[in-house]
mmCIF file of C-alpha atoms in Angstrom:
data_model
loop_
_atom_site.group_PDB
_atom_site.id
_atom_site.type_symbol
_atom_site.label_atom_id
_atom_site.label_comp_id
_atom_site.label_asym_id
_atom_site.label_seq_id
_atom_site.Cartn_x
_atom_site.Cartn_y
_atom_site.Cartn_z
ATOM 1 C CA MET A 1 123.812 88.170 110.494
ATOM 2 C CA ASN A 2 127.234 88.157 108.298
ATOM 3 C CA ALA A 3 130.845 89.142 109.649
ATOM 4 C CA PHE A 4 131.235 92.905 109.221
ATOM 5 C CA GLU A 5 133.961 95.682 109.800
ATOM 6 C CA TRP A 6 133.282 98.070 112.872
ATOM 7 C CA GLN A 7 134.952 101.719 112.653
ATOM 8 C CA ARG A 8 134.401 104.745 114.607
ATOM 9 C CA ALA A 9 134.332 108.182 112.990
ATOM 10 C CA THR A 10 136.161 111.221 114.134
ATOM 11 C CA SER A 11 134.063 113.573 112.418
ATOM 12 C CA PRO A 12 130.630 113.982 110.477
ATOM 13 C CA GLN A 13 132.426 114.735 107.431
ATOM 14 C CA GLU A 14 134.470 111.803 107.728
ATOM 15 C CA ALA A 15 131.861 109.396 108.203
ATOM 16 C CA ALA A 16 129.832 110.933 105.199
ATOM 17 C CA SER A 17 133.318 110.392 102.875
ATOM 18 C CA ARG A 18 133.278 106.735 104.121
ATOM 19 C CA ALA A 19 129.712 105.744 103.392
ATOM 20 C CA THR A 20 129.009 103.821 100.268
ATOM 21 C CA HIS A 21 125.462 103.570 100.202
ATOM 22 C CA THR A 22 122.174 104.720 102.193
ATOM 23 C CA THR A 23 120.372 101.436 104.012
ATOM 24 C CA ALA A 24 117.444 101.959 101.332
ATOM 25 C CA GLU A 25 120.057 101.765 98.682
ATOM 26 C CA ALA A 26 121.699 98.799 100.522
ATOM 27 C CA MET A 27 118.480 96.833 100.379
ATOM 28 C CA VAL A 28 117.822 97.096 96.870
ATOM 29 C CA HIS A 29 118.581 94.015 94.731
ATOM 30 C CA ARG A 30 117.343 91.741 91.993
ATOM 31 C CA PRO A 31 115.452 88.325 92.519
ATOM 32 C CA GLY A 32 118.256 85.624 92.977
ATOM 33 C CA GLN A 33 120.682 87.937 94.333
ATOM 34 C CA LEU A 34 121.560 88.736 97.747
ATOM 35 C CA ALA A 35 121.175 92.214 99.179
ATOM 36 C CA LYS A 36 124.417 94.210 98.616
ATOM 37 C CA SER A 37 127.342 92.887 100.969
ATOM 38 C CA GLN A 38 130.042 95.514 99.850
ATOM 39 C CA ALA A 39 128.089 98.570 101.447
ATOM 40 C CA THR A 40 129.587 100.864 103.903
ATOM 41 C CA LEU A 41 126.763 102.290 106.358
ATOM 42 C CA VAL A 42 126.528 104.682 108.835
ATOM 43 C CA LYS A 43 125.238 103.887 111.939
ATOM 44 C CA ALA A 44 124.319 105.805 115.207
ATOM 45 C CA ALA A 45 122.332 103.875 117.890
ATOM 46 C CA GLY A 46 121.805 101.189 115.615
ATOM 47 C CA VAL A 47 118.471 100.370 116.780
ATOM 48 C CA ASP A 48 117.272 100.166 113.168
ATOM 49 C CA VAL A 49 120.158 98.868 111.021
ATOM 50 C CA VAL A 50 121.233 96.204 113.351
ATOM 51 C CA ASP A 51 117.496 94.892 113.232
ATOM 52 C CA LEU A 52 117.710 94.662 109.460
ATOM 53 C CA MET A 53 120.873 92.847 109.508
ATOM 54 C CA LYS A 54 119.923 90.209 111.964
ATOM 55 C CA ASP A 55 116.763 89.732 109.443
ATOM 56 C CA GLY A 56 119.105 89.014 106.904
ATOM 57 C CA LEU A 57 117.659 92.106 104.711
ATOM 58 C CA VAL A 58 121.238 94.170 104.533
ATOM 59 C CA SER A 59 124.491 92.863 104.784
ATOM 60 C CA PRO A 60 127.350 95.615 104.823
ATOM 61 C CA ARG A 61 131.008 95.362 104.718
ATOM 62 C CA ARG A 62 131.546 98.112 107.282
ATOM 63 C CA LEU A 63 129.698 100.113 109.664
ATOM 64 C CA ILE A 64 131.128 103.489 110.407
ATOM 65 C CA ASP A 65 129.839 104.416 113.826
ATOM 66 C CA ILE A 66 128.952 107.823 114.713
ATOM 67 C CA SER A 67 127.480 107.372 118.327
ATOM 68 C CA GLY A 68 130.472 108.902 119.815
ATOM 69 C CA LEU A 69 130.475 112.203 117.784
ATOM 70 C CA SER A 70 129.565 115.078 120.571
ATOM 71 C CA GLU A 71 129.216 117.780 118.159
ATOM 72 C CA LEU A 72 125.918 115.815 117.056
ATOM 73 C CA GLN A 73 124.293 115.819 120.412
ATOM 74 C CA GLY A 74 122.608 118.253 122.747
ATOM 75 C CA ILE A 75 119.337 120.562 121.935
ATOM 76 C CA ARG A 76 120.657 124.649 121.486
ATOM 77 C CA GLU A 77 118.399 127.246 122.281
ATOM 78 C CA GLU A 78 118.914 130.266 119.583
ATOM 79 C CA ALA A 79 118.654 133.948 120.420
ATOM 80 C CA ASP A 80 115.615 134.130 118.072
ATOM 81 C CA GLY A 81 113.815 131.506 119.980
ATOM 82 C CA GLY A 82 114.225 128.952 117.933
ATOM 83 C CA PHE A 83 116.207 125.198 118.547
ATOM 84 C CA THR A 84 118.832 123.282 117.253
ATOM 85 C CA ILE A 85 118.736 119.701 117.783
ATOM 86 C CA GLY A 86 121.733 117.535 117.051
ATOM 87 C CA ALA A 87 121.127 114.553 115.025
ATOM 88 C CA LEU A 88 122.208 112.282 117.682
ATOM 89 C CA THR A 89 120.094 113.834 120.771
ATOM 90 C CA THR A 90 118.153 111.027 122.249
ATOM 91 C CA LEU A 91 114.429 110.868 122.178
ATOM 92 C CA ALA A 92 114.224 110.758 125.889
ATOM 93 C CA GLN A 93 116.216 114.068 125.887
ATOM 94 C CA LEU A 94 113.359 115.682 123.806
ATOM 95 C CA ALA A 95 110.843 114.452 125.617
ATOM 96 C CA ALA A 96 112.443 115.858 129.064
ATOM 97 C CA HIS A 97 113.764 119.374 127.807
ATOM 98 C CA PRO A 98 111.785 121.659 129.858
ATOM 99 C CA ALA A 99 112.187 124.334 127.100
ATOM 100 C CA LEU A 100 110.642 122.255 124.300
ATOM 101 C CA GLN A 101 108.050 121.004 126.497
ATOM 102 C CA ARG A 102 106.830 124.707 127.071
ATOM 103 C CA ARG A 103 107.452 126.192 123.509
ATOM 104 C CA CYS A 104 107.394 123.070 120.992
ATOM 105 C CA ALA A 105 105.057 120.790 123.030
ATOM 106 C CA ALA A 106 103.953 118.618 120.444
ATOM 107 C CA LEU A 107 107.618 117.665 119.699
ATOM 108 C CA ALA A 108 108.008 116.673 123.151
ATOM 109 C CA GLN A 109 104.908 114.904 123.539
ATOM 110 C CA ALA A 110 105.603 112.792 120.406
ATOM 111 C CA ALA A 111 109.210 111.744 121.466
ATOM 112 C CA ALA A 112 107.505 110.678 124.986
ATOM 113 C CA LEU A 113 105.037 108.551 123.239
ATOM 114 C CA ALA A 114 107.475 106.826 120.641
ATOM 115 C CA ALA A 115 108.516 103.036 121.420
ATOM 116 C CA SER A 116 109.544 102.162 124.782
ATOM 117 C CA PRO A 117 111.462 103.843 127.905
ATOM 118 C CA GLN A 118 114.606 101.200 126.759
ATOM 119 C CA ILE A 119 114.551 102.673 123.288
ATOM 120 C CA ARG A 120 113.943 106.189 123.767
ATOM 121 C CA ASN A 121 117.111 106.172 126.036
ATOM 122 C CA ARG A 122 118.834 104.863 123.217
ATOM 123 C CA ALA A 123 117.327 105.953 119.841
ATOM 124 C CA THR A 124 118.486 109.347 118.014
ATOM 125 C CA LEU A 125 116.638 111.816 116.406
ATOM 126 C CA GLY A 126 118.571 111.340 113.294
ATOM 127 C CA GLY A 127 118.397 107.744 113.214
ATOM 128 C CA ASN A 128 114.218 107.927 114.035
ATOM 129 C CA LEU A 129 113.595 110.153 110.850
ATOM 130 C CA LEU A 130 116.011 107.873 108.802
ATOM 131 C CA GLN A 131 114.441 104.389 109.765
ATOM 132 C CA ARG A 132 112.830 102.021 107.058
ATOM 133 C CA PRO A 133 109.347 101.840 106.894
ATOM 134 C CA ARG A 134 107.750 98.945 109.275
ATOM 135 C CA CYS A 135 105.828 97.096 106.223
ATOM 136 C CA TRP A 136 105.939 93.674 107.249
ATOM 137 C CA TYR A 137 106.196 92.988 103.349
ATOM 138 C CA LEU A 138 109.255 95.256 103.392
ATOM 139 C CA ARG A 139 110.912 93.230 106.500
ATOM 140 C CA SER A 140 110.182 89.755 105.051
ATOM 141 C CA ALA A 141 113.114 88.068 103.510
ATOM 142 C CA ALA A 142 110.095 86.088 101.436
ATOM 143 C CA HIS A 143 108.582 89.130 99.960
ATOM 144 C CA HIS A 144 110.602 90.954 97.260
ATOM 145 C CA CYS A 145 108.424 94.082 97.197
ATOM 146 C CA VAL A 146 109.111 97.493 95.038
ATOM 147 C CA ARG A 147 111.075 98.986 98.011
ATOM 148 C CA LYS A 148 113.597 96.216 97.612
ATOM 149 C CA GLY A 149 113.556 96.457 93.672
ATOM 150 C CA GLY A 150 110.622 94.165 93.129
ATOM 151 C CA GLU A 151 107.549 95.076 91.059
ATOM 152 C CA HIS A 152 104.666 94.786 93.492
ATOM 153 C CA CYS A 153 103.441 96.057 96.512
ATOM 154 C CA PHE A 154 102.150 93.285 98.411
ATOM 155 C CA ALA A 155 99.943 95.552 100.504
ATOM 156 C CA TYR A 156 97.664 96.096 97.758
ATOM 157 C CA GLY A 157 96.322 92.320 97.772
ATOM 158 C CA GLY A 158 97.456 91.356 101.095
ATOM 159 C CA ASP A 159 97.103 92.542 104.794
ATOM 160 C CA ASN A 160 97.198 96.268 104.622
ATOM 161 C CA ARG A 161 95.400 96.943 107.893
ATOM 162 C CA TYR A 162 98.593 99.116 109.197
ATOM 163 C CA HIS A 163 99.255 100.915 105.869
ATOM 164 C CA ALA A 164 98.667 104.508 104.100
ATOM 165 C CA ILE A 165 95.229 106.104 103.594
ATOM 166 C CA PHE A 166 96.852 109.022 101.370
ATOM 167 C CA ALA A 167 98.990 108.563 98.531
ATOM 168 C CA ASN A 168 99.034 104.800 98.433
ATOM 169 C CA GLN A 169 98.198 104.196 94.986
ATOM 170 C CA ASP A 170 101.420 105.177 93.551
ATOM 171 C CA GLY A 171 103.203 101.455 93.555
ATOM 172 C CA CYS A 172 103.545 101.448 97.624
ATOM 173 C CA ALA A 173 101.232 101.675 100.612
ATOM 174 C CA ILE A 174 103.510 101.918 103.765
ATOM 175 C CA VAL A 175 103.202 104.728 106.058
ATOM 176 C CA HIS A 176 106.188 106.576 107.318
ATOM 177 C CA PRO A 177 107.587 105.337 110.759
ATOM 178 C CA SER A 178 108.754 108.003 112.652
ATOM 179 C CA THR A 179 106.608 109.472 115.674
ATOM 180 C CA PRO A 180 108.668 112.825 116.031
ATOM 181 C CA ALA A 181 108.434 113.533 112.212
ATOM 182 C CA THR A 182 104.668 114.241 112.566
ATOM 183 C CA ALA A 183 105.154 116.907 115.254
ATOM 184 C CA LEU A 184 108.507 118.395 113.536
ATOM 185 C CA LEU A 185 106.781 118.745 110.032
ATOM 186 C CA ALA A 186 103.955 120.919 111.951
ATOM 187 C CA LEU A 187 106.543 122.932 113.765
ATOM 188 C CA GLN A 188 108.281 123.855 110.102
ATOM 189 C CA ALA A 189 111.562 121.922 110.896
ATOM 190 C CA GLN A 190 114.554 121.981 108.471
ATOM 191 C CA VAL A 191 117.301 119.204 108.369
ATOM 192 C CA GLU A 192 120.827 120.242 108.459
ATOM 193 C CA CYS A 193 123.165 117.771 106.362
ATOM 194 C CA VAL A 194 126.797 117.449 105.785
ATOM 195 C CA ARG A 195 128.602 115.847 102.605
ATOM 196 C CA GLY A 196 131.932 113.883 102.634
ATOM 197 C CA ASN A 197 133.284 116.838 100.692
ATOM 198 C CA GLY A 198 132.756 119.224 103.740
ATOM 199 C CA GLU A 199 129.258 120.852 101.512
ATOM 200 C CA ARG A 200 126.518 121.656 103.890
ATOM 201 C CA ARG A 201 123.240 122.017 102.689
ATOM 202 C CA VAL A 202 119.765 122.846 104.982
ATOM 203 C CA VAL A 203 116.237 120.791 103.676
ATOM 204 C CA ALA A 204 113.129 121.956 104.600
ATOM 205 C CA LEU A 205 111.289 118.583 106.401
ATOM 206 C CA ASP A 206 108.524 118.709 103.696
ATOM 207 C CA GLU A 207 110.908 118.093 101.021
ATOM 208 C CA PHE A 208 113.233 116.046 102.760
ATOM 209 C CA PHE A 209 110.883 113.168 102.731
ATOM 210 C CA VAL A 210 110.156 111.566 99.420
ATOM 211 C CA LEU A 211 106.974 109.975 98.065
ATOM 212 C CA PRO A 212 106.884 106.484 96.206
ATOM 213 C CA SER A 213 105.682 108.386 93.129
ATOM 214 C CA ARG A 214 109.143 109.961 92.760
ATOM 215 C CA ASP A 215 111.249 106.961 93.622
ATOM 216 C CA PRO A 216 110.065 103.776 95.161
ATOM 217 C CA HIS A 217 113.433 102.684 96.589
ATOM 218 C CA ARG A 218 114.151 105.281 99.056
ATOM 219 C CA GLU A 219 112.335 107.863 101.869
ATOM 220 C CA THR A 220 114.555 110.361 101.733
ATOM 221 C CA VAL A 221 116.620 112.947 99.590
ATOM 222 C CA LEU A 222 119.418 112.131 101.670
ATOM 223 C CA GLY A 223 122.555 110.921 99.398
ATOM 224 C CA ALA A 224 125.010 107.988 100.448
ATOM 225 C CA ASP A 225 127.732 110.436 101.083
ATOM 226 C CA GLU A 226 125.732 112.752 103.303
ATOM 227 C CA LEU A 227 125.012 112.876 106.883
ATOM 228 C CA VAL A 228 122.247 114.414 109.160
ATOM 229 C CA THR A 229 123.866 116.687 111.663
ATOM 230 C CA ALA A 230 121.081 118.676 113.053
ATOM 231 C CA ILE A 231 117.165 119.634 112.977
ATOM 232 C CA ARG A 232 116.494 123.004 113.207
ATOM 233 C CA LEU A 233 113.259 124.301 114.764
ATOM 234 C CA PRO A 234 112.491 128.073 113.797
ATOM 235 C CA ALA A 235 111.019 130.463 116.402
ATOM 236 C CA LEU A 236 107.340 130.279 116.708
ATOM 237 C CA ALA A 237 104.965 133.137 117.056
ATOM 238 C CA ARG A 238 104.449 134.276 120.887
ATOM 239 C CA SER A 239 100.923 133.178 120.717
ATOM 240 C CA ALA A 240 101.511 129.889 118.771
ATOM 241 C CA SER A 241 100.453 126.738 120.845
ATOM 242 C CA SER A 242 100.977 122.878 119.634
ATOM 243 C CA ALA A 243 99.755 119.668 120.304
ATOM 244 C CA TYR A 244 100.246 115.949 119.280
ATOM 245 C CA VAL A 245 98.201 112.817 119.970
ATOM 246 C CA GLN A 246 98.173 109.574 118.815
ATOM 247 C CA LEU A 247 96.396 106.095 119.264
ATOM 248 C CA SER A 248 98.252 102.413 119.315
ATOM 249 C CA GLU A 249 97.010 99.067 120.099
ATOM 250 C CA LYS A 250 99.583 99.028 122.994
ATOM 251 C CA ALA A 251 100.433 101.750 125.229
ATOM 252 C CA SER A 252 104.135 101.229 124.688
ATOM 253 C CA PHE A 253 106.607 99.841 122.396
ATOM 254 C CA ASP A 254 104.503 100.316 119.296
ATOM 255 C CA TRP A 255 103.897 102.500 116.467
ATOM 256 C CA PRO A 256 100.790 104.512 116.147
ATOM 257 C CA LEU A 257 97.614 103.563 114.088
ATOM 258 C CA ALA A 258 96.992 106.987 113.659
ATOM 259 C CA ALA A 259 98.767 110.241 115.080
ATOM 260 C CA VAL A 260 98.290 113.972 114.712
ATOM 261 C CA ALA A 261 100.133 117.144 115.100
ATOM 262 C CA ALA A 262 98.506 120.644 115.107
ATOM 263 C CA VAL A 263 100.237 123.977 115.296
ATOM 264 C CA LEU A 264 97.772 127.033 115.873
ATOM 265 C CA VAL A 265 98.688 130.757 115.897
ATOM 266 C CA MET A 266 96.338 132.612 117.892
ATOM 267 C CA GLY A 267 95.131 136.379 117.474
ATOM 268 C CA ASP A 268 93.994 138.390 120.558
ATOM 269 C CA ASP A 269 90.586 138.050 119.448
ATOM 270 C CA GLY A 270 90.337 134.123 119.559
ATOM 271 C CA VAL A 271 90.739 133.850 115.945
ATOM 272 C CA CYS A 272 93.348 131.708 114.305
ATOM 273 C CA ARG A 273 95.607 133.244 112.383
ATOM 274 C CA GLN A 274 97.850 130.155 111.113
ATOM 275 C CA ALA A 275 97.255 126.675 111.348
ATOM 276 C CA ARG A 276 99.361 123.836 110.473
ATOM 277 C CA VAL A 277 97.759 120.028 110.929
ATOM 278 C CA VAL A 278 99.886 117.055 109.900
ATOM 279 C CA LEU A 279 99.054 113.443 109.961
ATOM 280 C CA GLY A 280 101.290 110.641 111.109
ATOM 281 C CA ALA A 281 100.703 106.601 109.956
ATOM 282 C CA ALA A 282 98.777 108.153 106.996
ATOM 283 C CA ALA A 283 100.546 108.179 104.329
ATOM 284 C CA PRO A 284 104.494 107.166 102.893
ATOM 285 C CA VAL A 285 105.553 110.530 104.406
ATOM 286 C CA ALA A 286 104.364 112.810 107.195
ATOM 287 C CA TRP A 287 101.279 114.236 105.573
ATOM 288 C CA ARG A 288 99.910 117.623 105.999
ATOM 289 C CA ALA A 289 96.333 118.296 106.209
ATOM 290 C CA PRO A 290 96.008 121.813 103.973
ATOM 291 C CA GLN A 291 92.142 121.318 104.012
ATOM 292 C CA ALA A 292 91.946 121.379 107.618
ATOM 293 C CA GLU A 293 94.459 124.442 107.711
ATOM 294 C CA ALA A 294 92.097 126.256 105.371
ATOM 295 C CA ILE A 295 89.116 125.692 107.621
ATOM 296 C CA LEU A 296 90.814 126.826 110.755
ATOM 297 C CA GLU A 297 92.409 129.954 109.487
ATOM 298 C CA GLY A 298 90.451 132.651 110.170
ATOM 299 C CA SER A 299 87.976 131.177 112.549
ATOM 300 C CA THR A 300 87.115 131.057 116.155
ATOM 301 C CA ILE A 301 88.292 127.401 117.245
ATOM 302 C CA SER A 302 85.331 125.429 118.266
ATOM 303 C CA ASP A 303 84.198 121.950 118.366
ATOM 304 C CA ASP A 304 82.191 122.245 115.381
ATOM 305 C CA VAL A 305 84.916 124.230 113.324
ATOM 306 C CA ALA A 306 87.316 121.604 114.511
ATOM 307 C CA LYS A 307 85.042 118.763 113.095
ATOM 308 C CA THR A 308 84.517 120.654 109.886
ATOM 309 C CA ALA A 309 88.482 120.655 109.755
ATOM 310 C CA ALA A 310 88.752 117.200 110.497
ATOM 311 C CA ASP A 311 86.319 116.368 107.648
ATOM 312 C CA ALA A 312 87.916 118.390 105.221
ATOM 313 C CA ALA A 313 91.564 116.526 106.086
ATOM 314 C CA LEU A 314 90.104 113.211 105.584
ATOM 315 C CA ALA A 315 87.844 113.780 102.269
ATOM 316 C CA PRO A 316 91.144 112.924 100.125
ATOM 317 C CA ALA A 317 91.455 110.063 101.796
ATOM 318 C CA THR A 318 91.582 106.602 99.833
ATOM 319 C CA PRO A 319 91.742 103.582 102.235
ATOM 320 C CA LEU A 320 92.514 100.201 101.230
ATOM 321 C CA SER A 321 90.707 97.076 101.865
ATOM 322 C CA GLY A 322 91.834 96.538 105.188
ATOM 323 C CA ASN A 323 92.436 99.911 107.105
ATOM 324 C CA GLY A 324 89.046 101.824 106.422
ATOM 325 C CA TYR A 325 88.795 101.741 110.230
ATOM 326 C CA LYS A 326 91.538 104.618 110.193
ATOM 327 C CA VAL A 327 89.450 107.123 108.703
ATOM 328 C CA PRO A 328 86.912 108.105 112.043
ATOM 329 C CA LEU A 329 90.184 107.228 113.808
ATOM 330 C CA PHE A 330 91.903 110.078 112.412
ATOM 331 C CA ARG A 331 88.757 112.315 112.561
ATOM 332 C CA ALA A 332 88.713 111.806 116.256
ATOM 333 C CA LEU A 333 92.321 112.585 116.710
ATOM 334 C CA ILE A 334 92.116 115.423 114.284
ATOM 335 C CA VAL A 335 89.298 117.200 116.698
ATOM 336 C CA ARG A 336 91.513 116.207 119.682
ATOM 337 C CA ALA A 337 94.732 117.639 118.610
ATOM 338 C CA ILE A 338 92.827 121.031 117.649
ATOM 339 C CA GLN A 339 90.980 121.186 120.432
ATOM 340 C CA GLN A 340 94.226 120.700 122.810
ATOM 341 C CA ALA A 341 96.196 123.064 120.961
ATOM 342 C CA ALA A 342 93.598 125.829 120.910
ATOM 343 C CA THR A 343 93.544 125.681 124.963
ATOM 344 C CA PRO A 344 95.354 128.842 126.601
ATOM 345 C CA ALA A 345 96.870 126.503 128.519
ATOM 346 C CA ALA A 346 98.723 125.046 125.963
ATOM 347 C CA ARG A 347 100.393 128.264 124.871
ATOM 348 C CA ALA A 348 103.727 129.179 125.760
ATOM 349 C CA PRO A 349 104.288 131.552 128.373
ATOM 350 C CA ALA A 350 105.762 134.921 126.759
#
């Protein structure tokens, strides 16, 4: 790891004004050149950026530390029943929050299953959403892949057992690494951001992430002079319920092979009025399954309906040479998530 300066920010706006690159931008370079060494990057817990620095994949001149900014911490319940979650809120705090457990169970469940207890007590929600993909070619100094400014996605002809089965034909086959993102997209979350000039904006999560077909060098629309300050969760209908399930090779400290979040709004007659089904570790972004949602809406949820929805969700999948096993795995998890979300006990008390 090269030497670097360490500075503490006094406000989110100040941090945004000092940054010169996103971590993704700082990793883009041409063959024969080192990664940008004059970049100033923002760090929170630093779980990901420090790993990248240790591996020589990014060499910033300066890190701006925002971990002490109290205005970016905590979970606030809004009067309308929604939540505002500070970007520096840890995954452990999300998992343990009683109101989230009752009313946004999928998010609490996803946070509880992320990484290891030690990392959950340190890792922030904002940092988790912004971490770089865990593709071993991206994180190998020996492979100059398309996300680092190269011309090839080595996963296409290489070891792609953990890679995408959707949207994987556009030059890059990564999967999005954030576990909470799957639940947040199902819960229709929004991202609050601030620029260095003080300008603020709110971006729907399904517009926040970027597919490789749009830009292979980044995963989000966040600018270098922009900082995530909070995540907003809109209020759910009283009859809404949610669930998150995943399967990993290891029970702890592992990214999921497949994950599913489901949010259902049920009528008094037992018919599903609204549905959102989102797949994680399936595509370069958290991946909505509108085909499944169309099957569920207007139906009484049964095992057969859940299986039909799962089959519809997976019909567009295009597995690579080594990850075809993900299709039946996702099928089982989609059915399980729908069944759990449809259980009356999963609904938040009025």
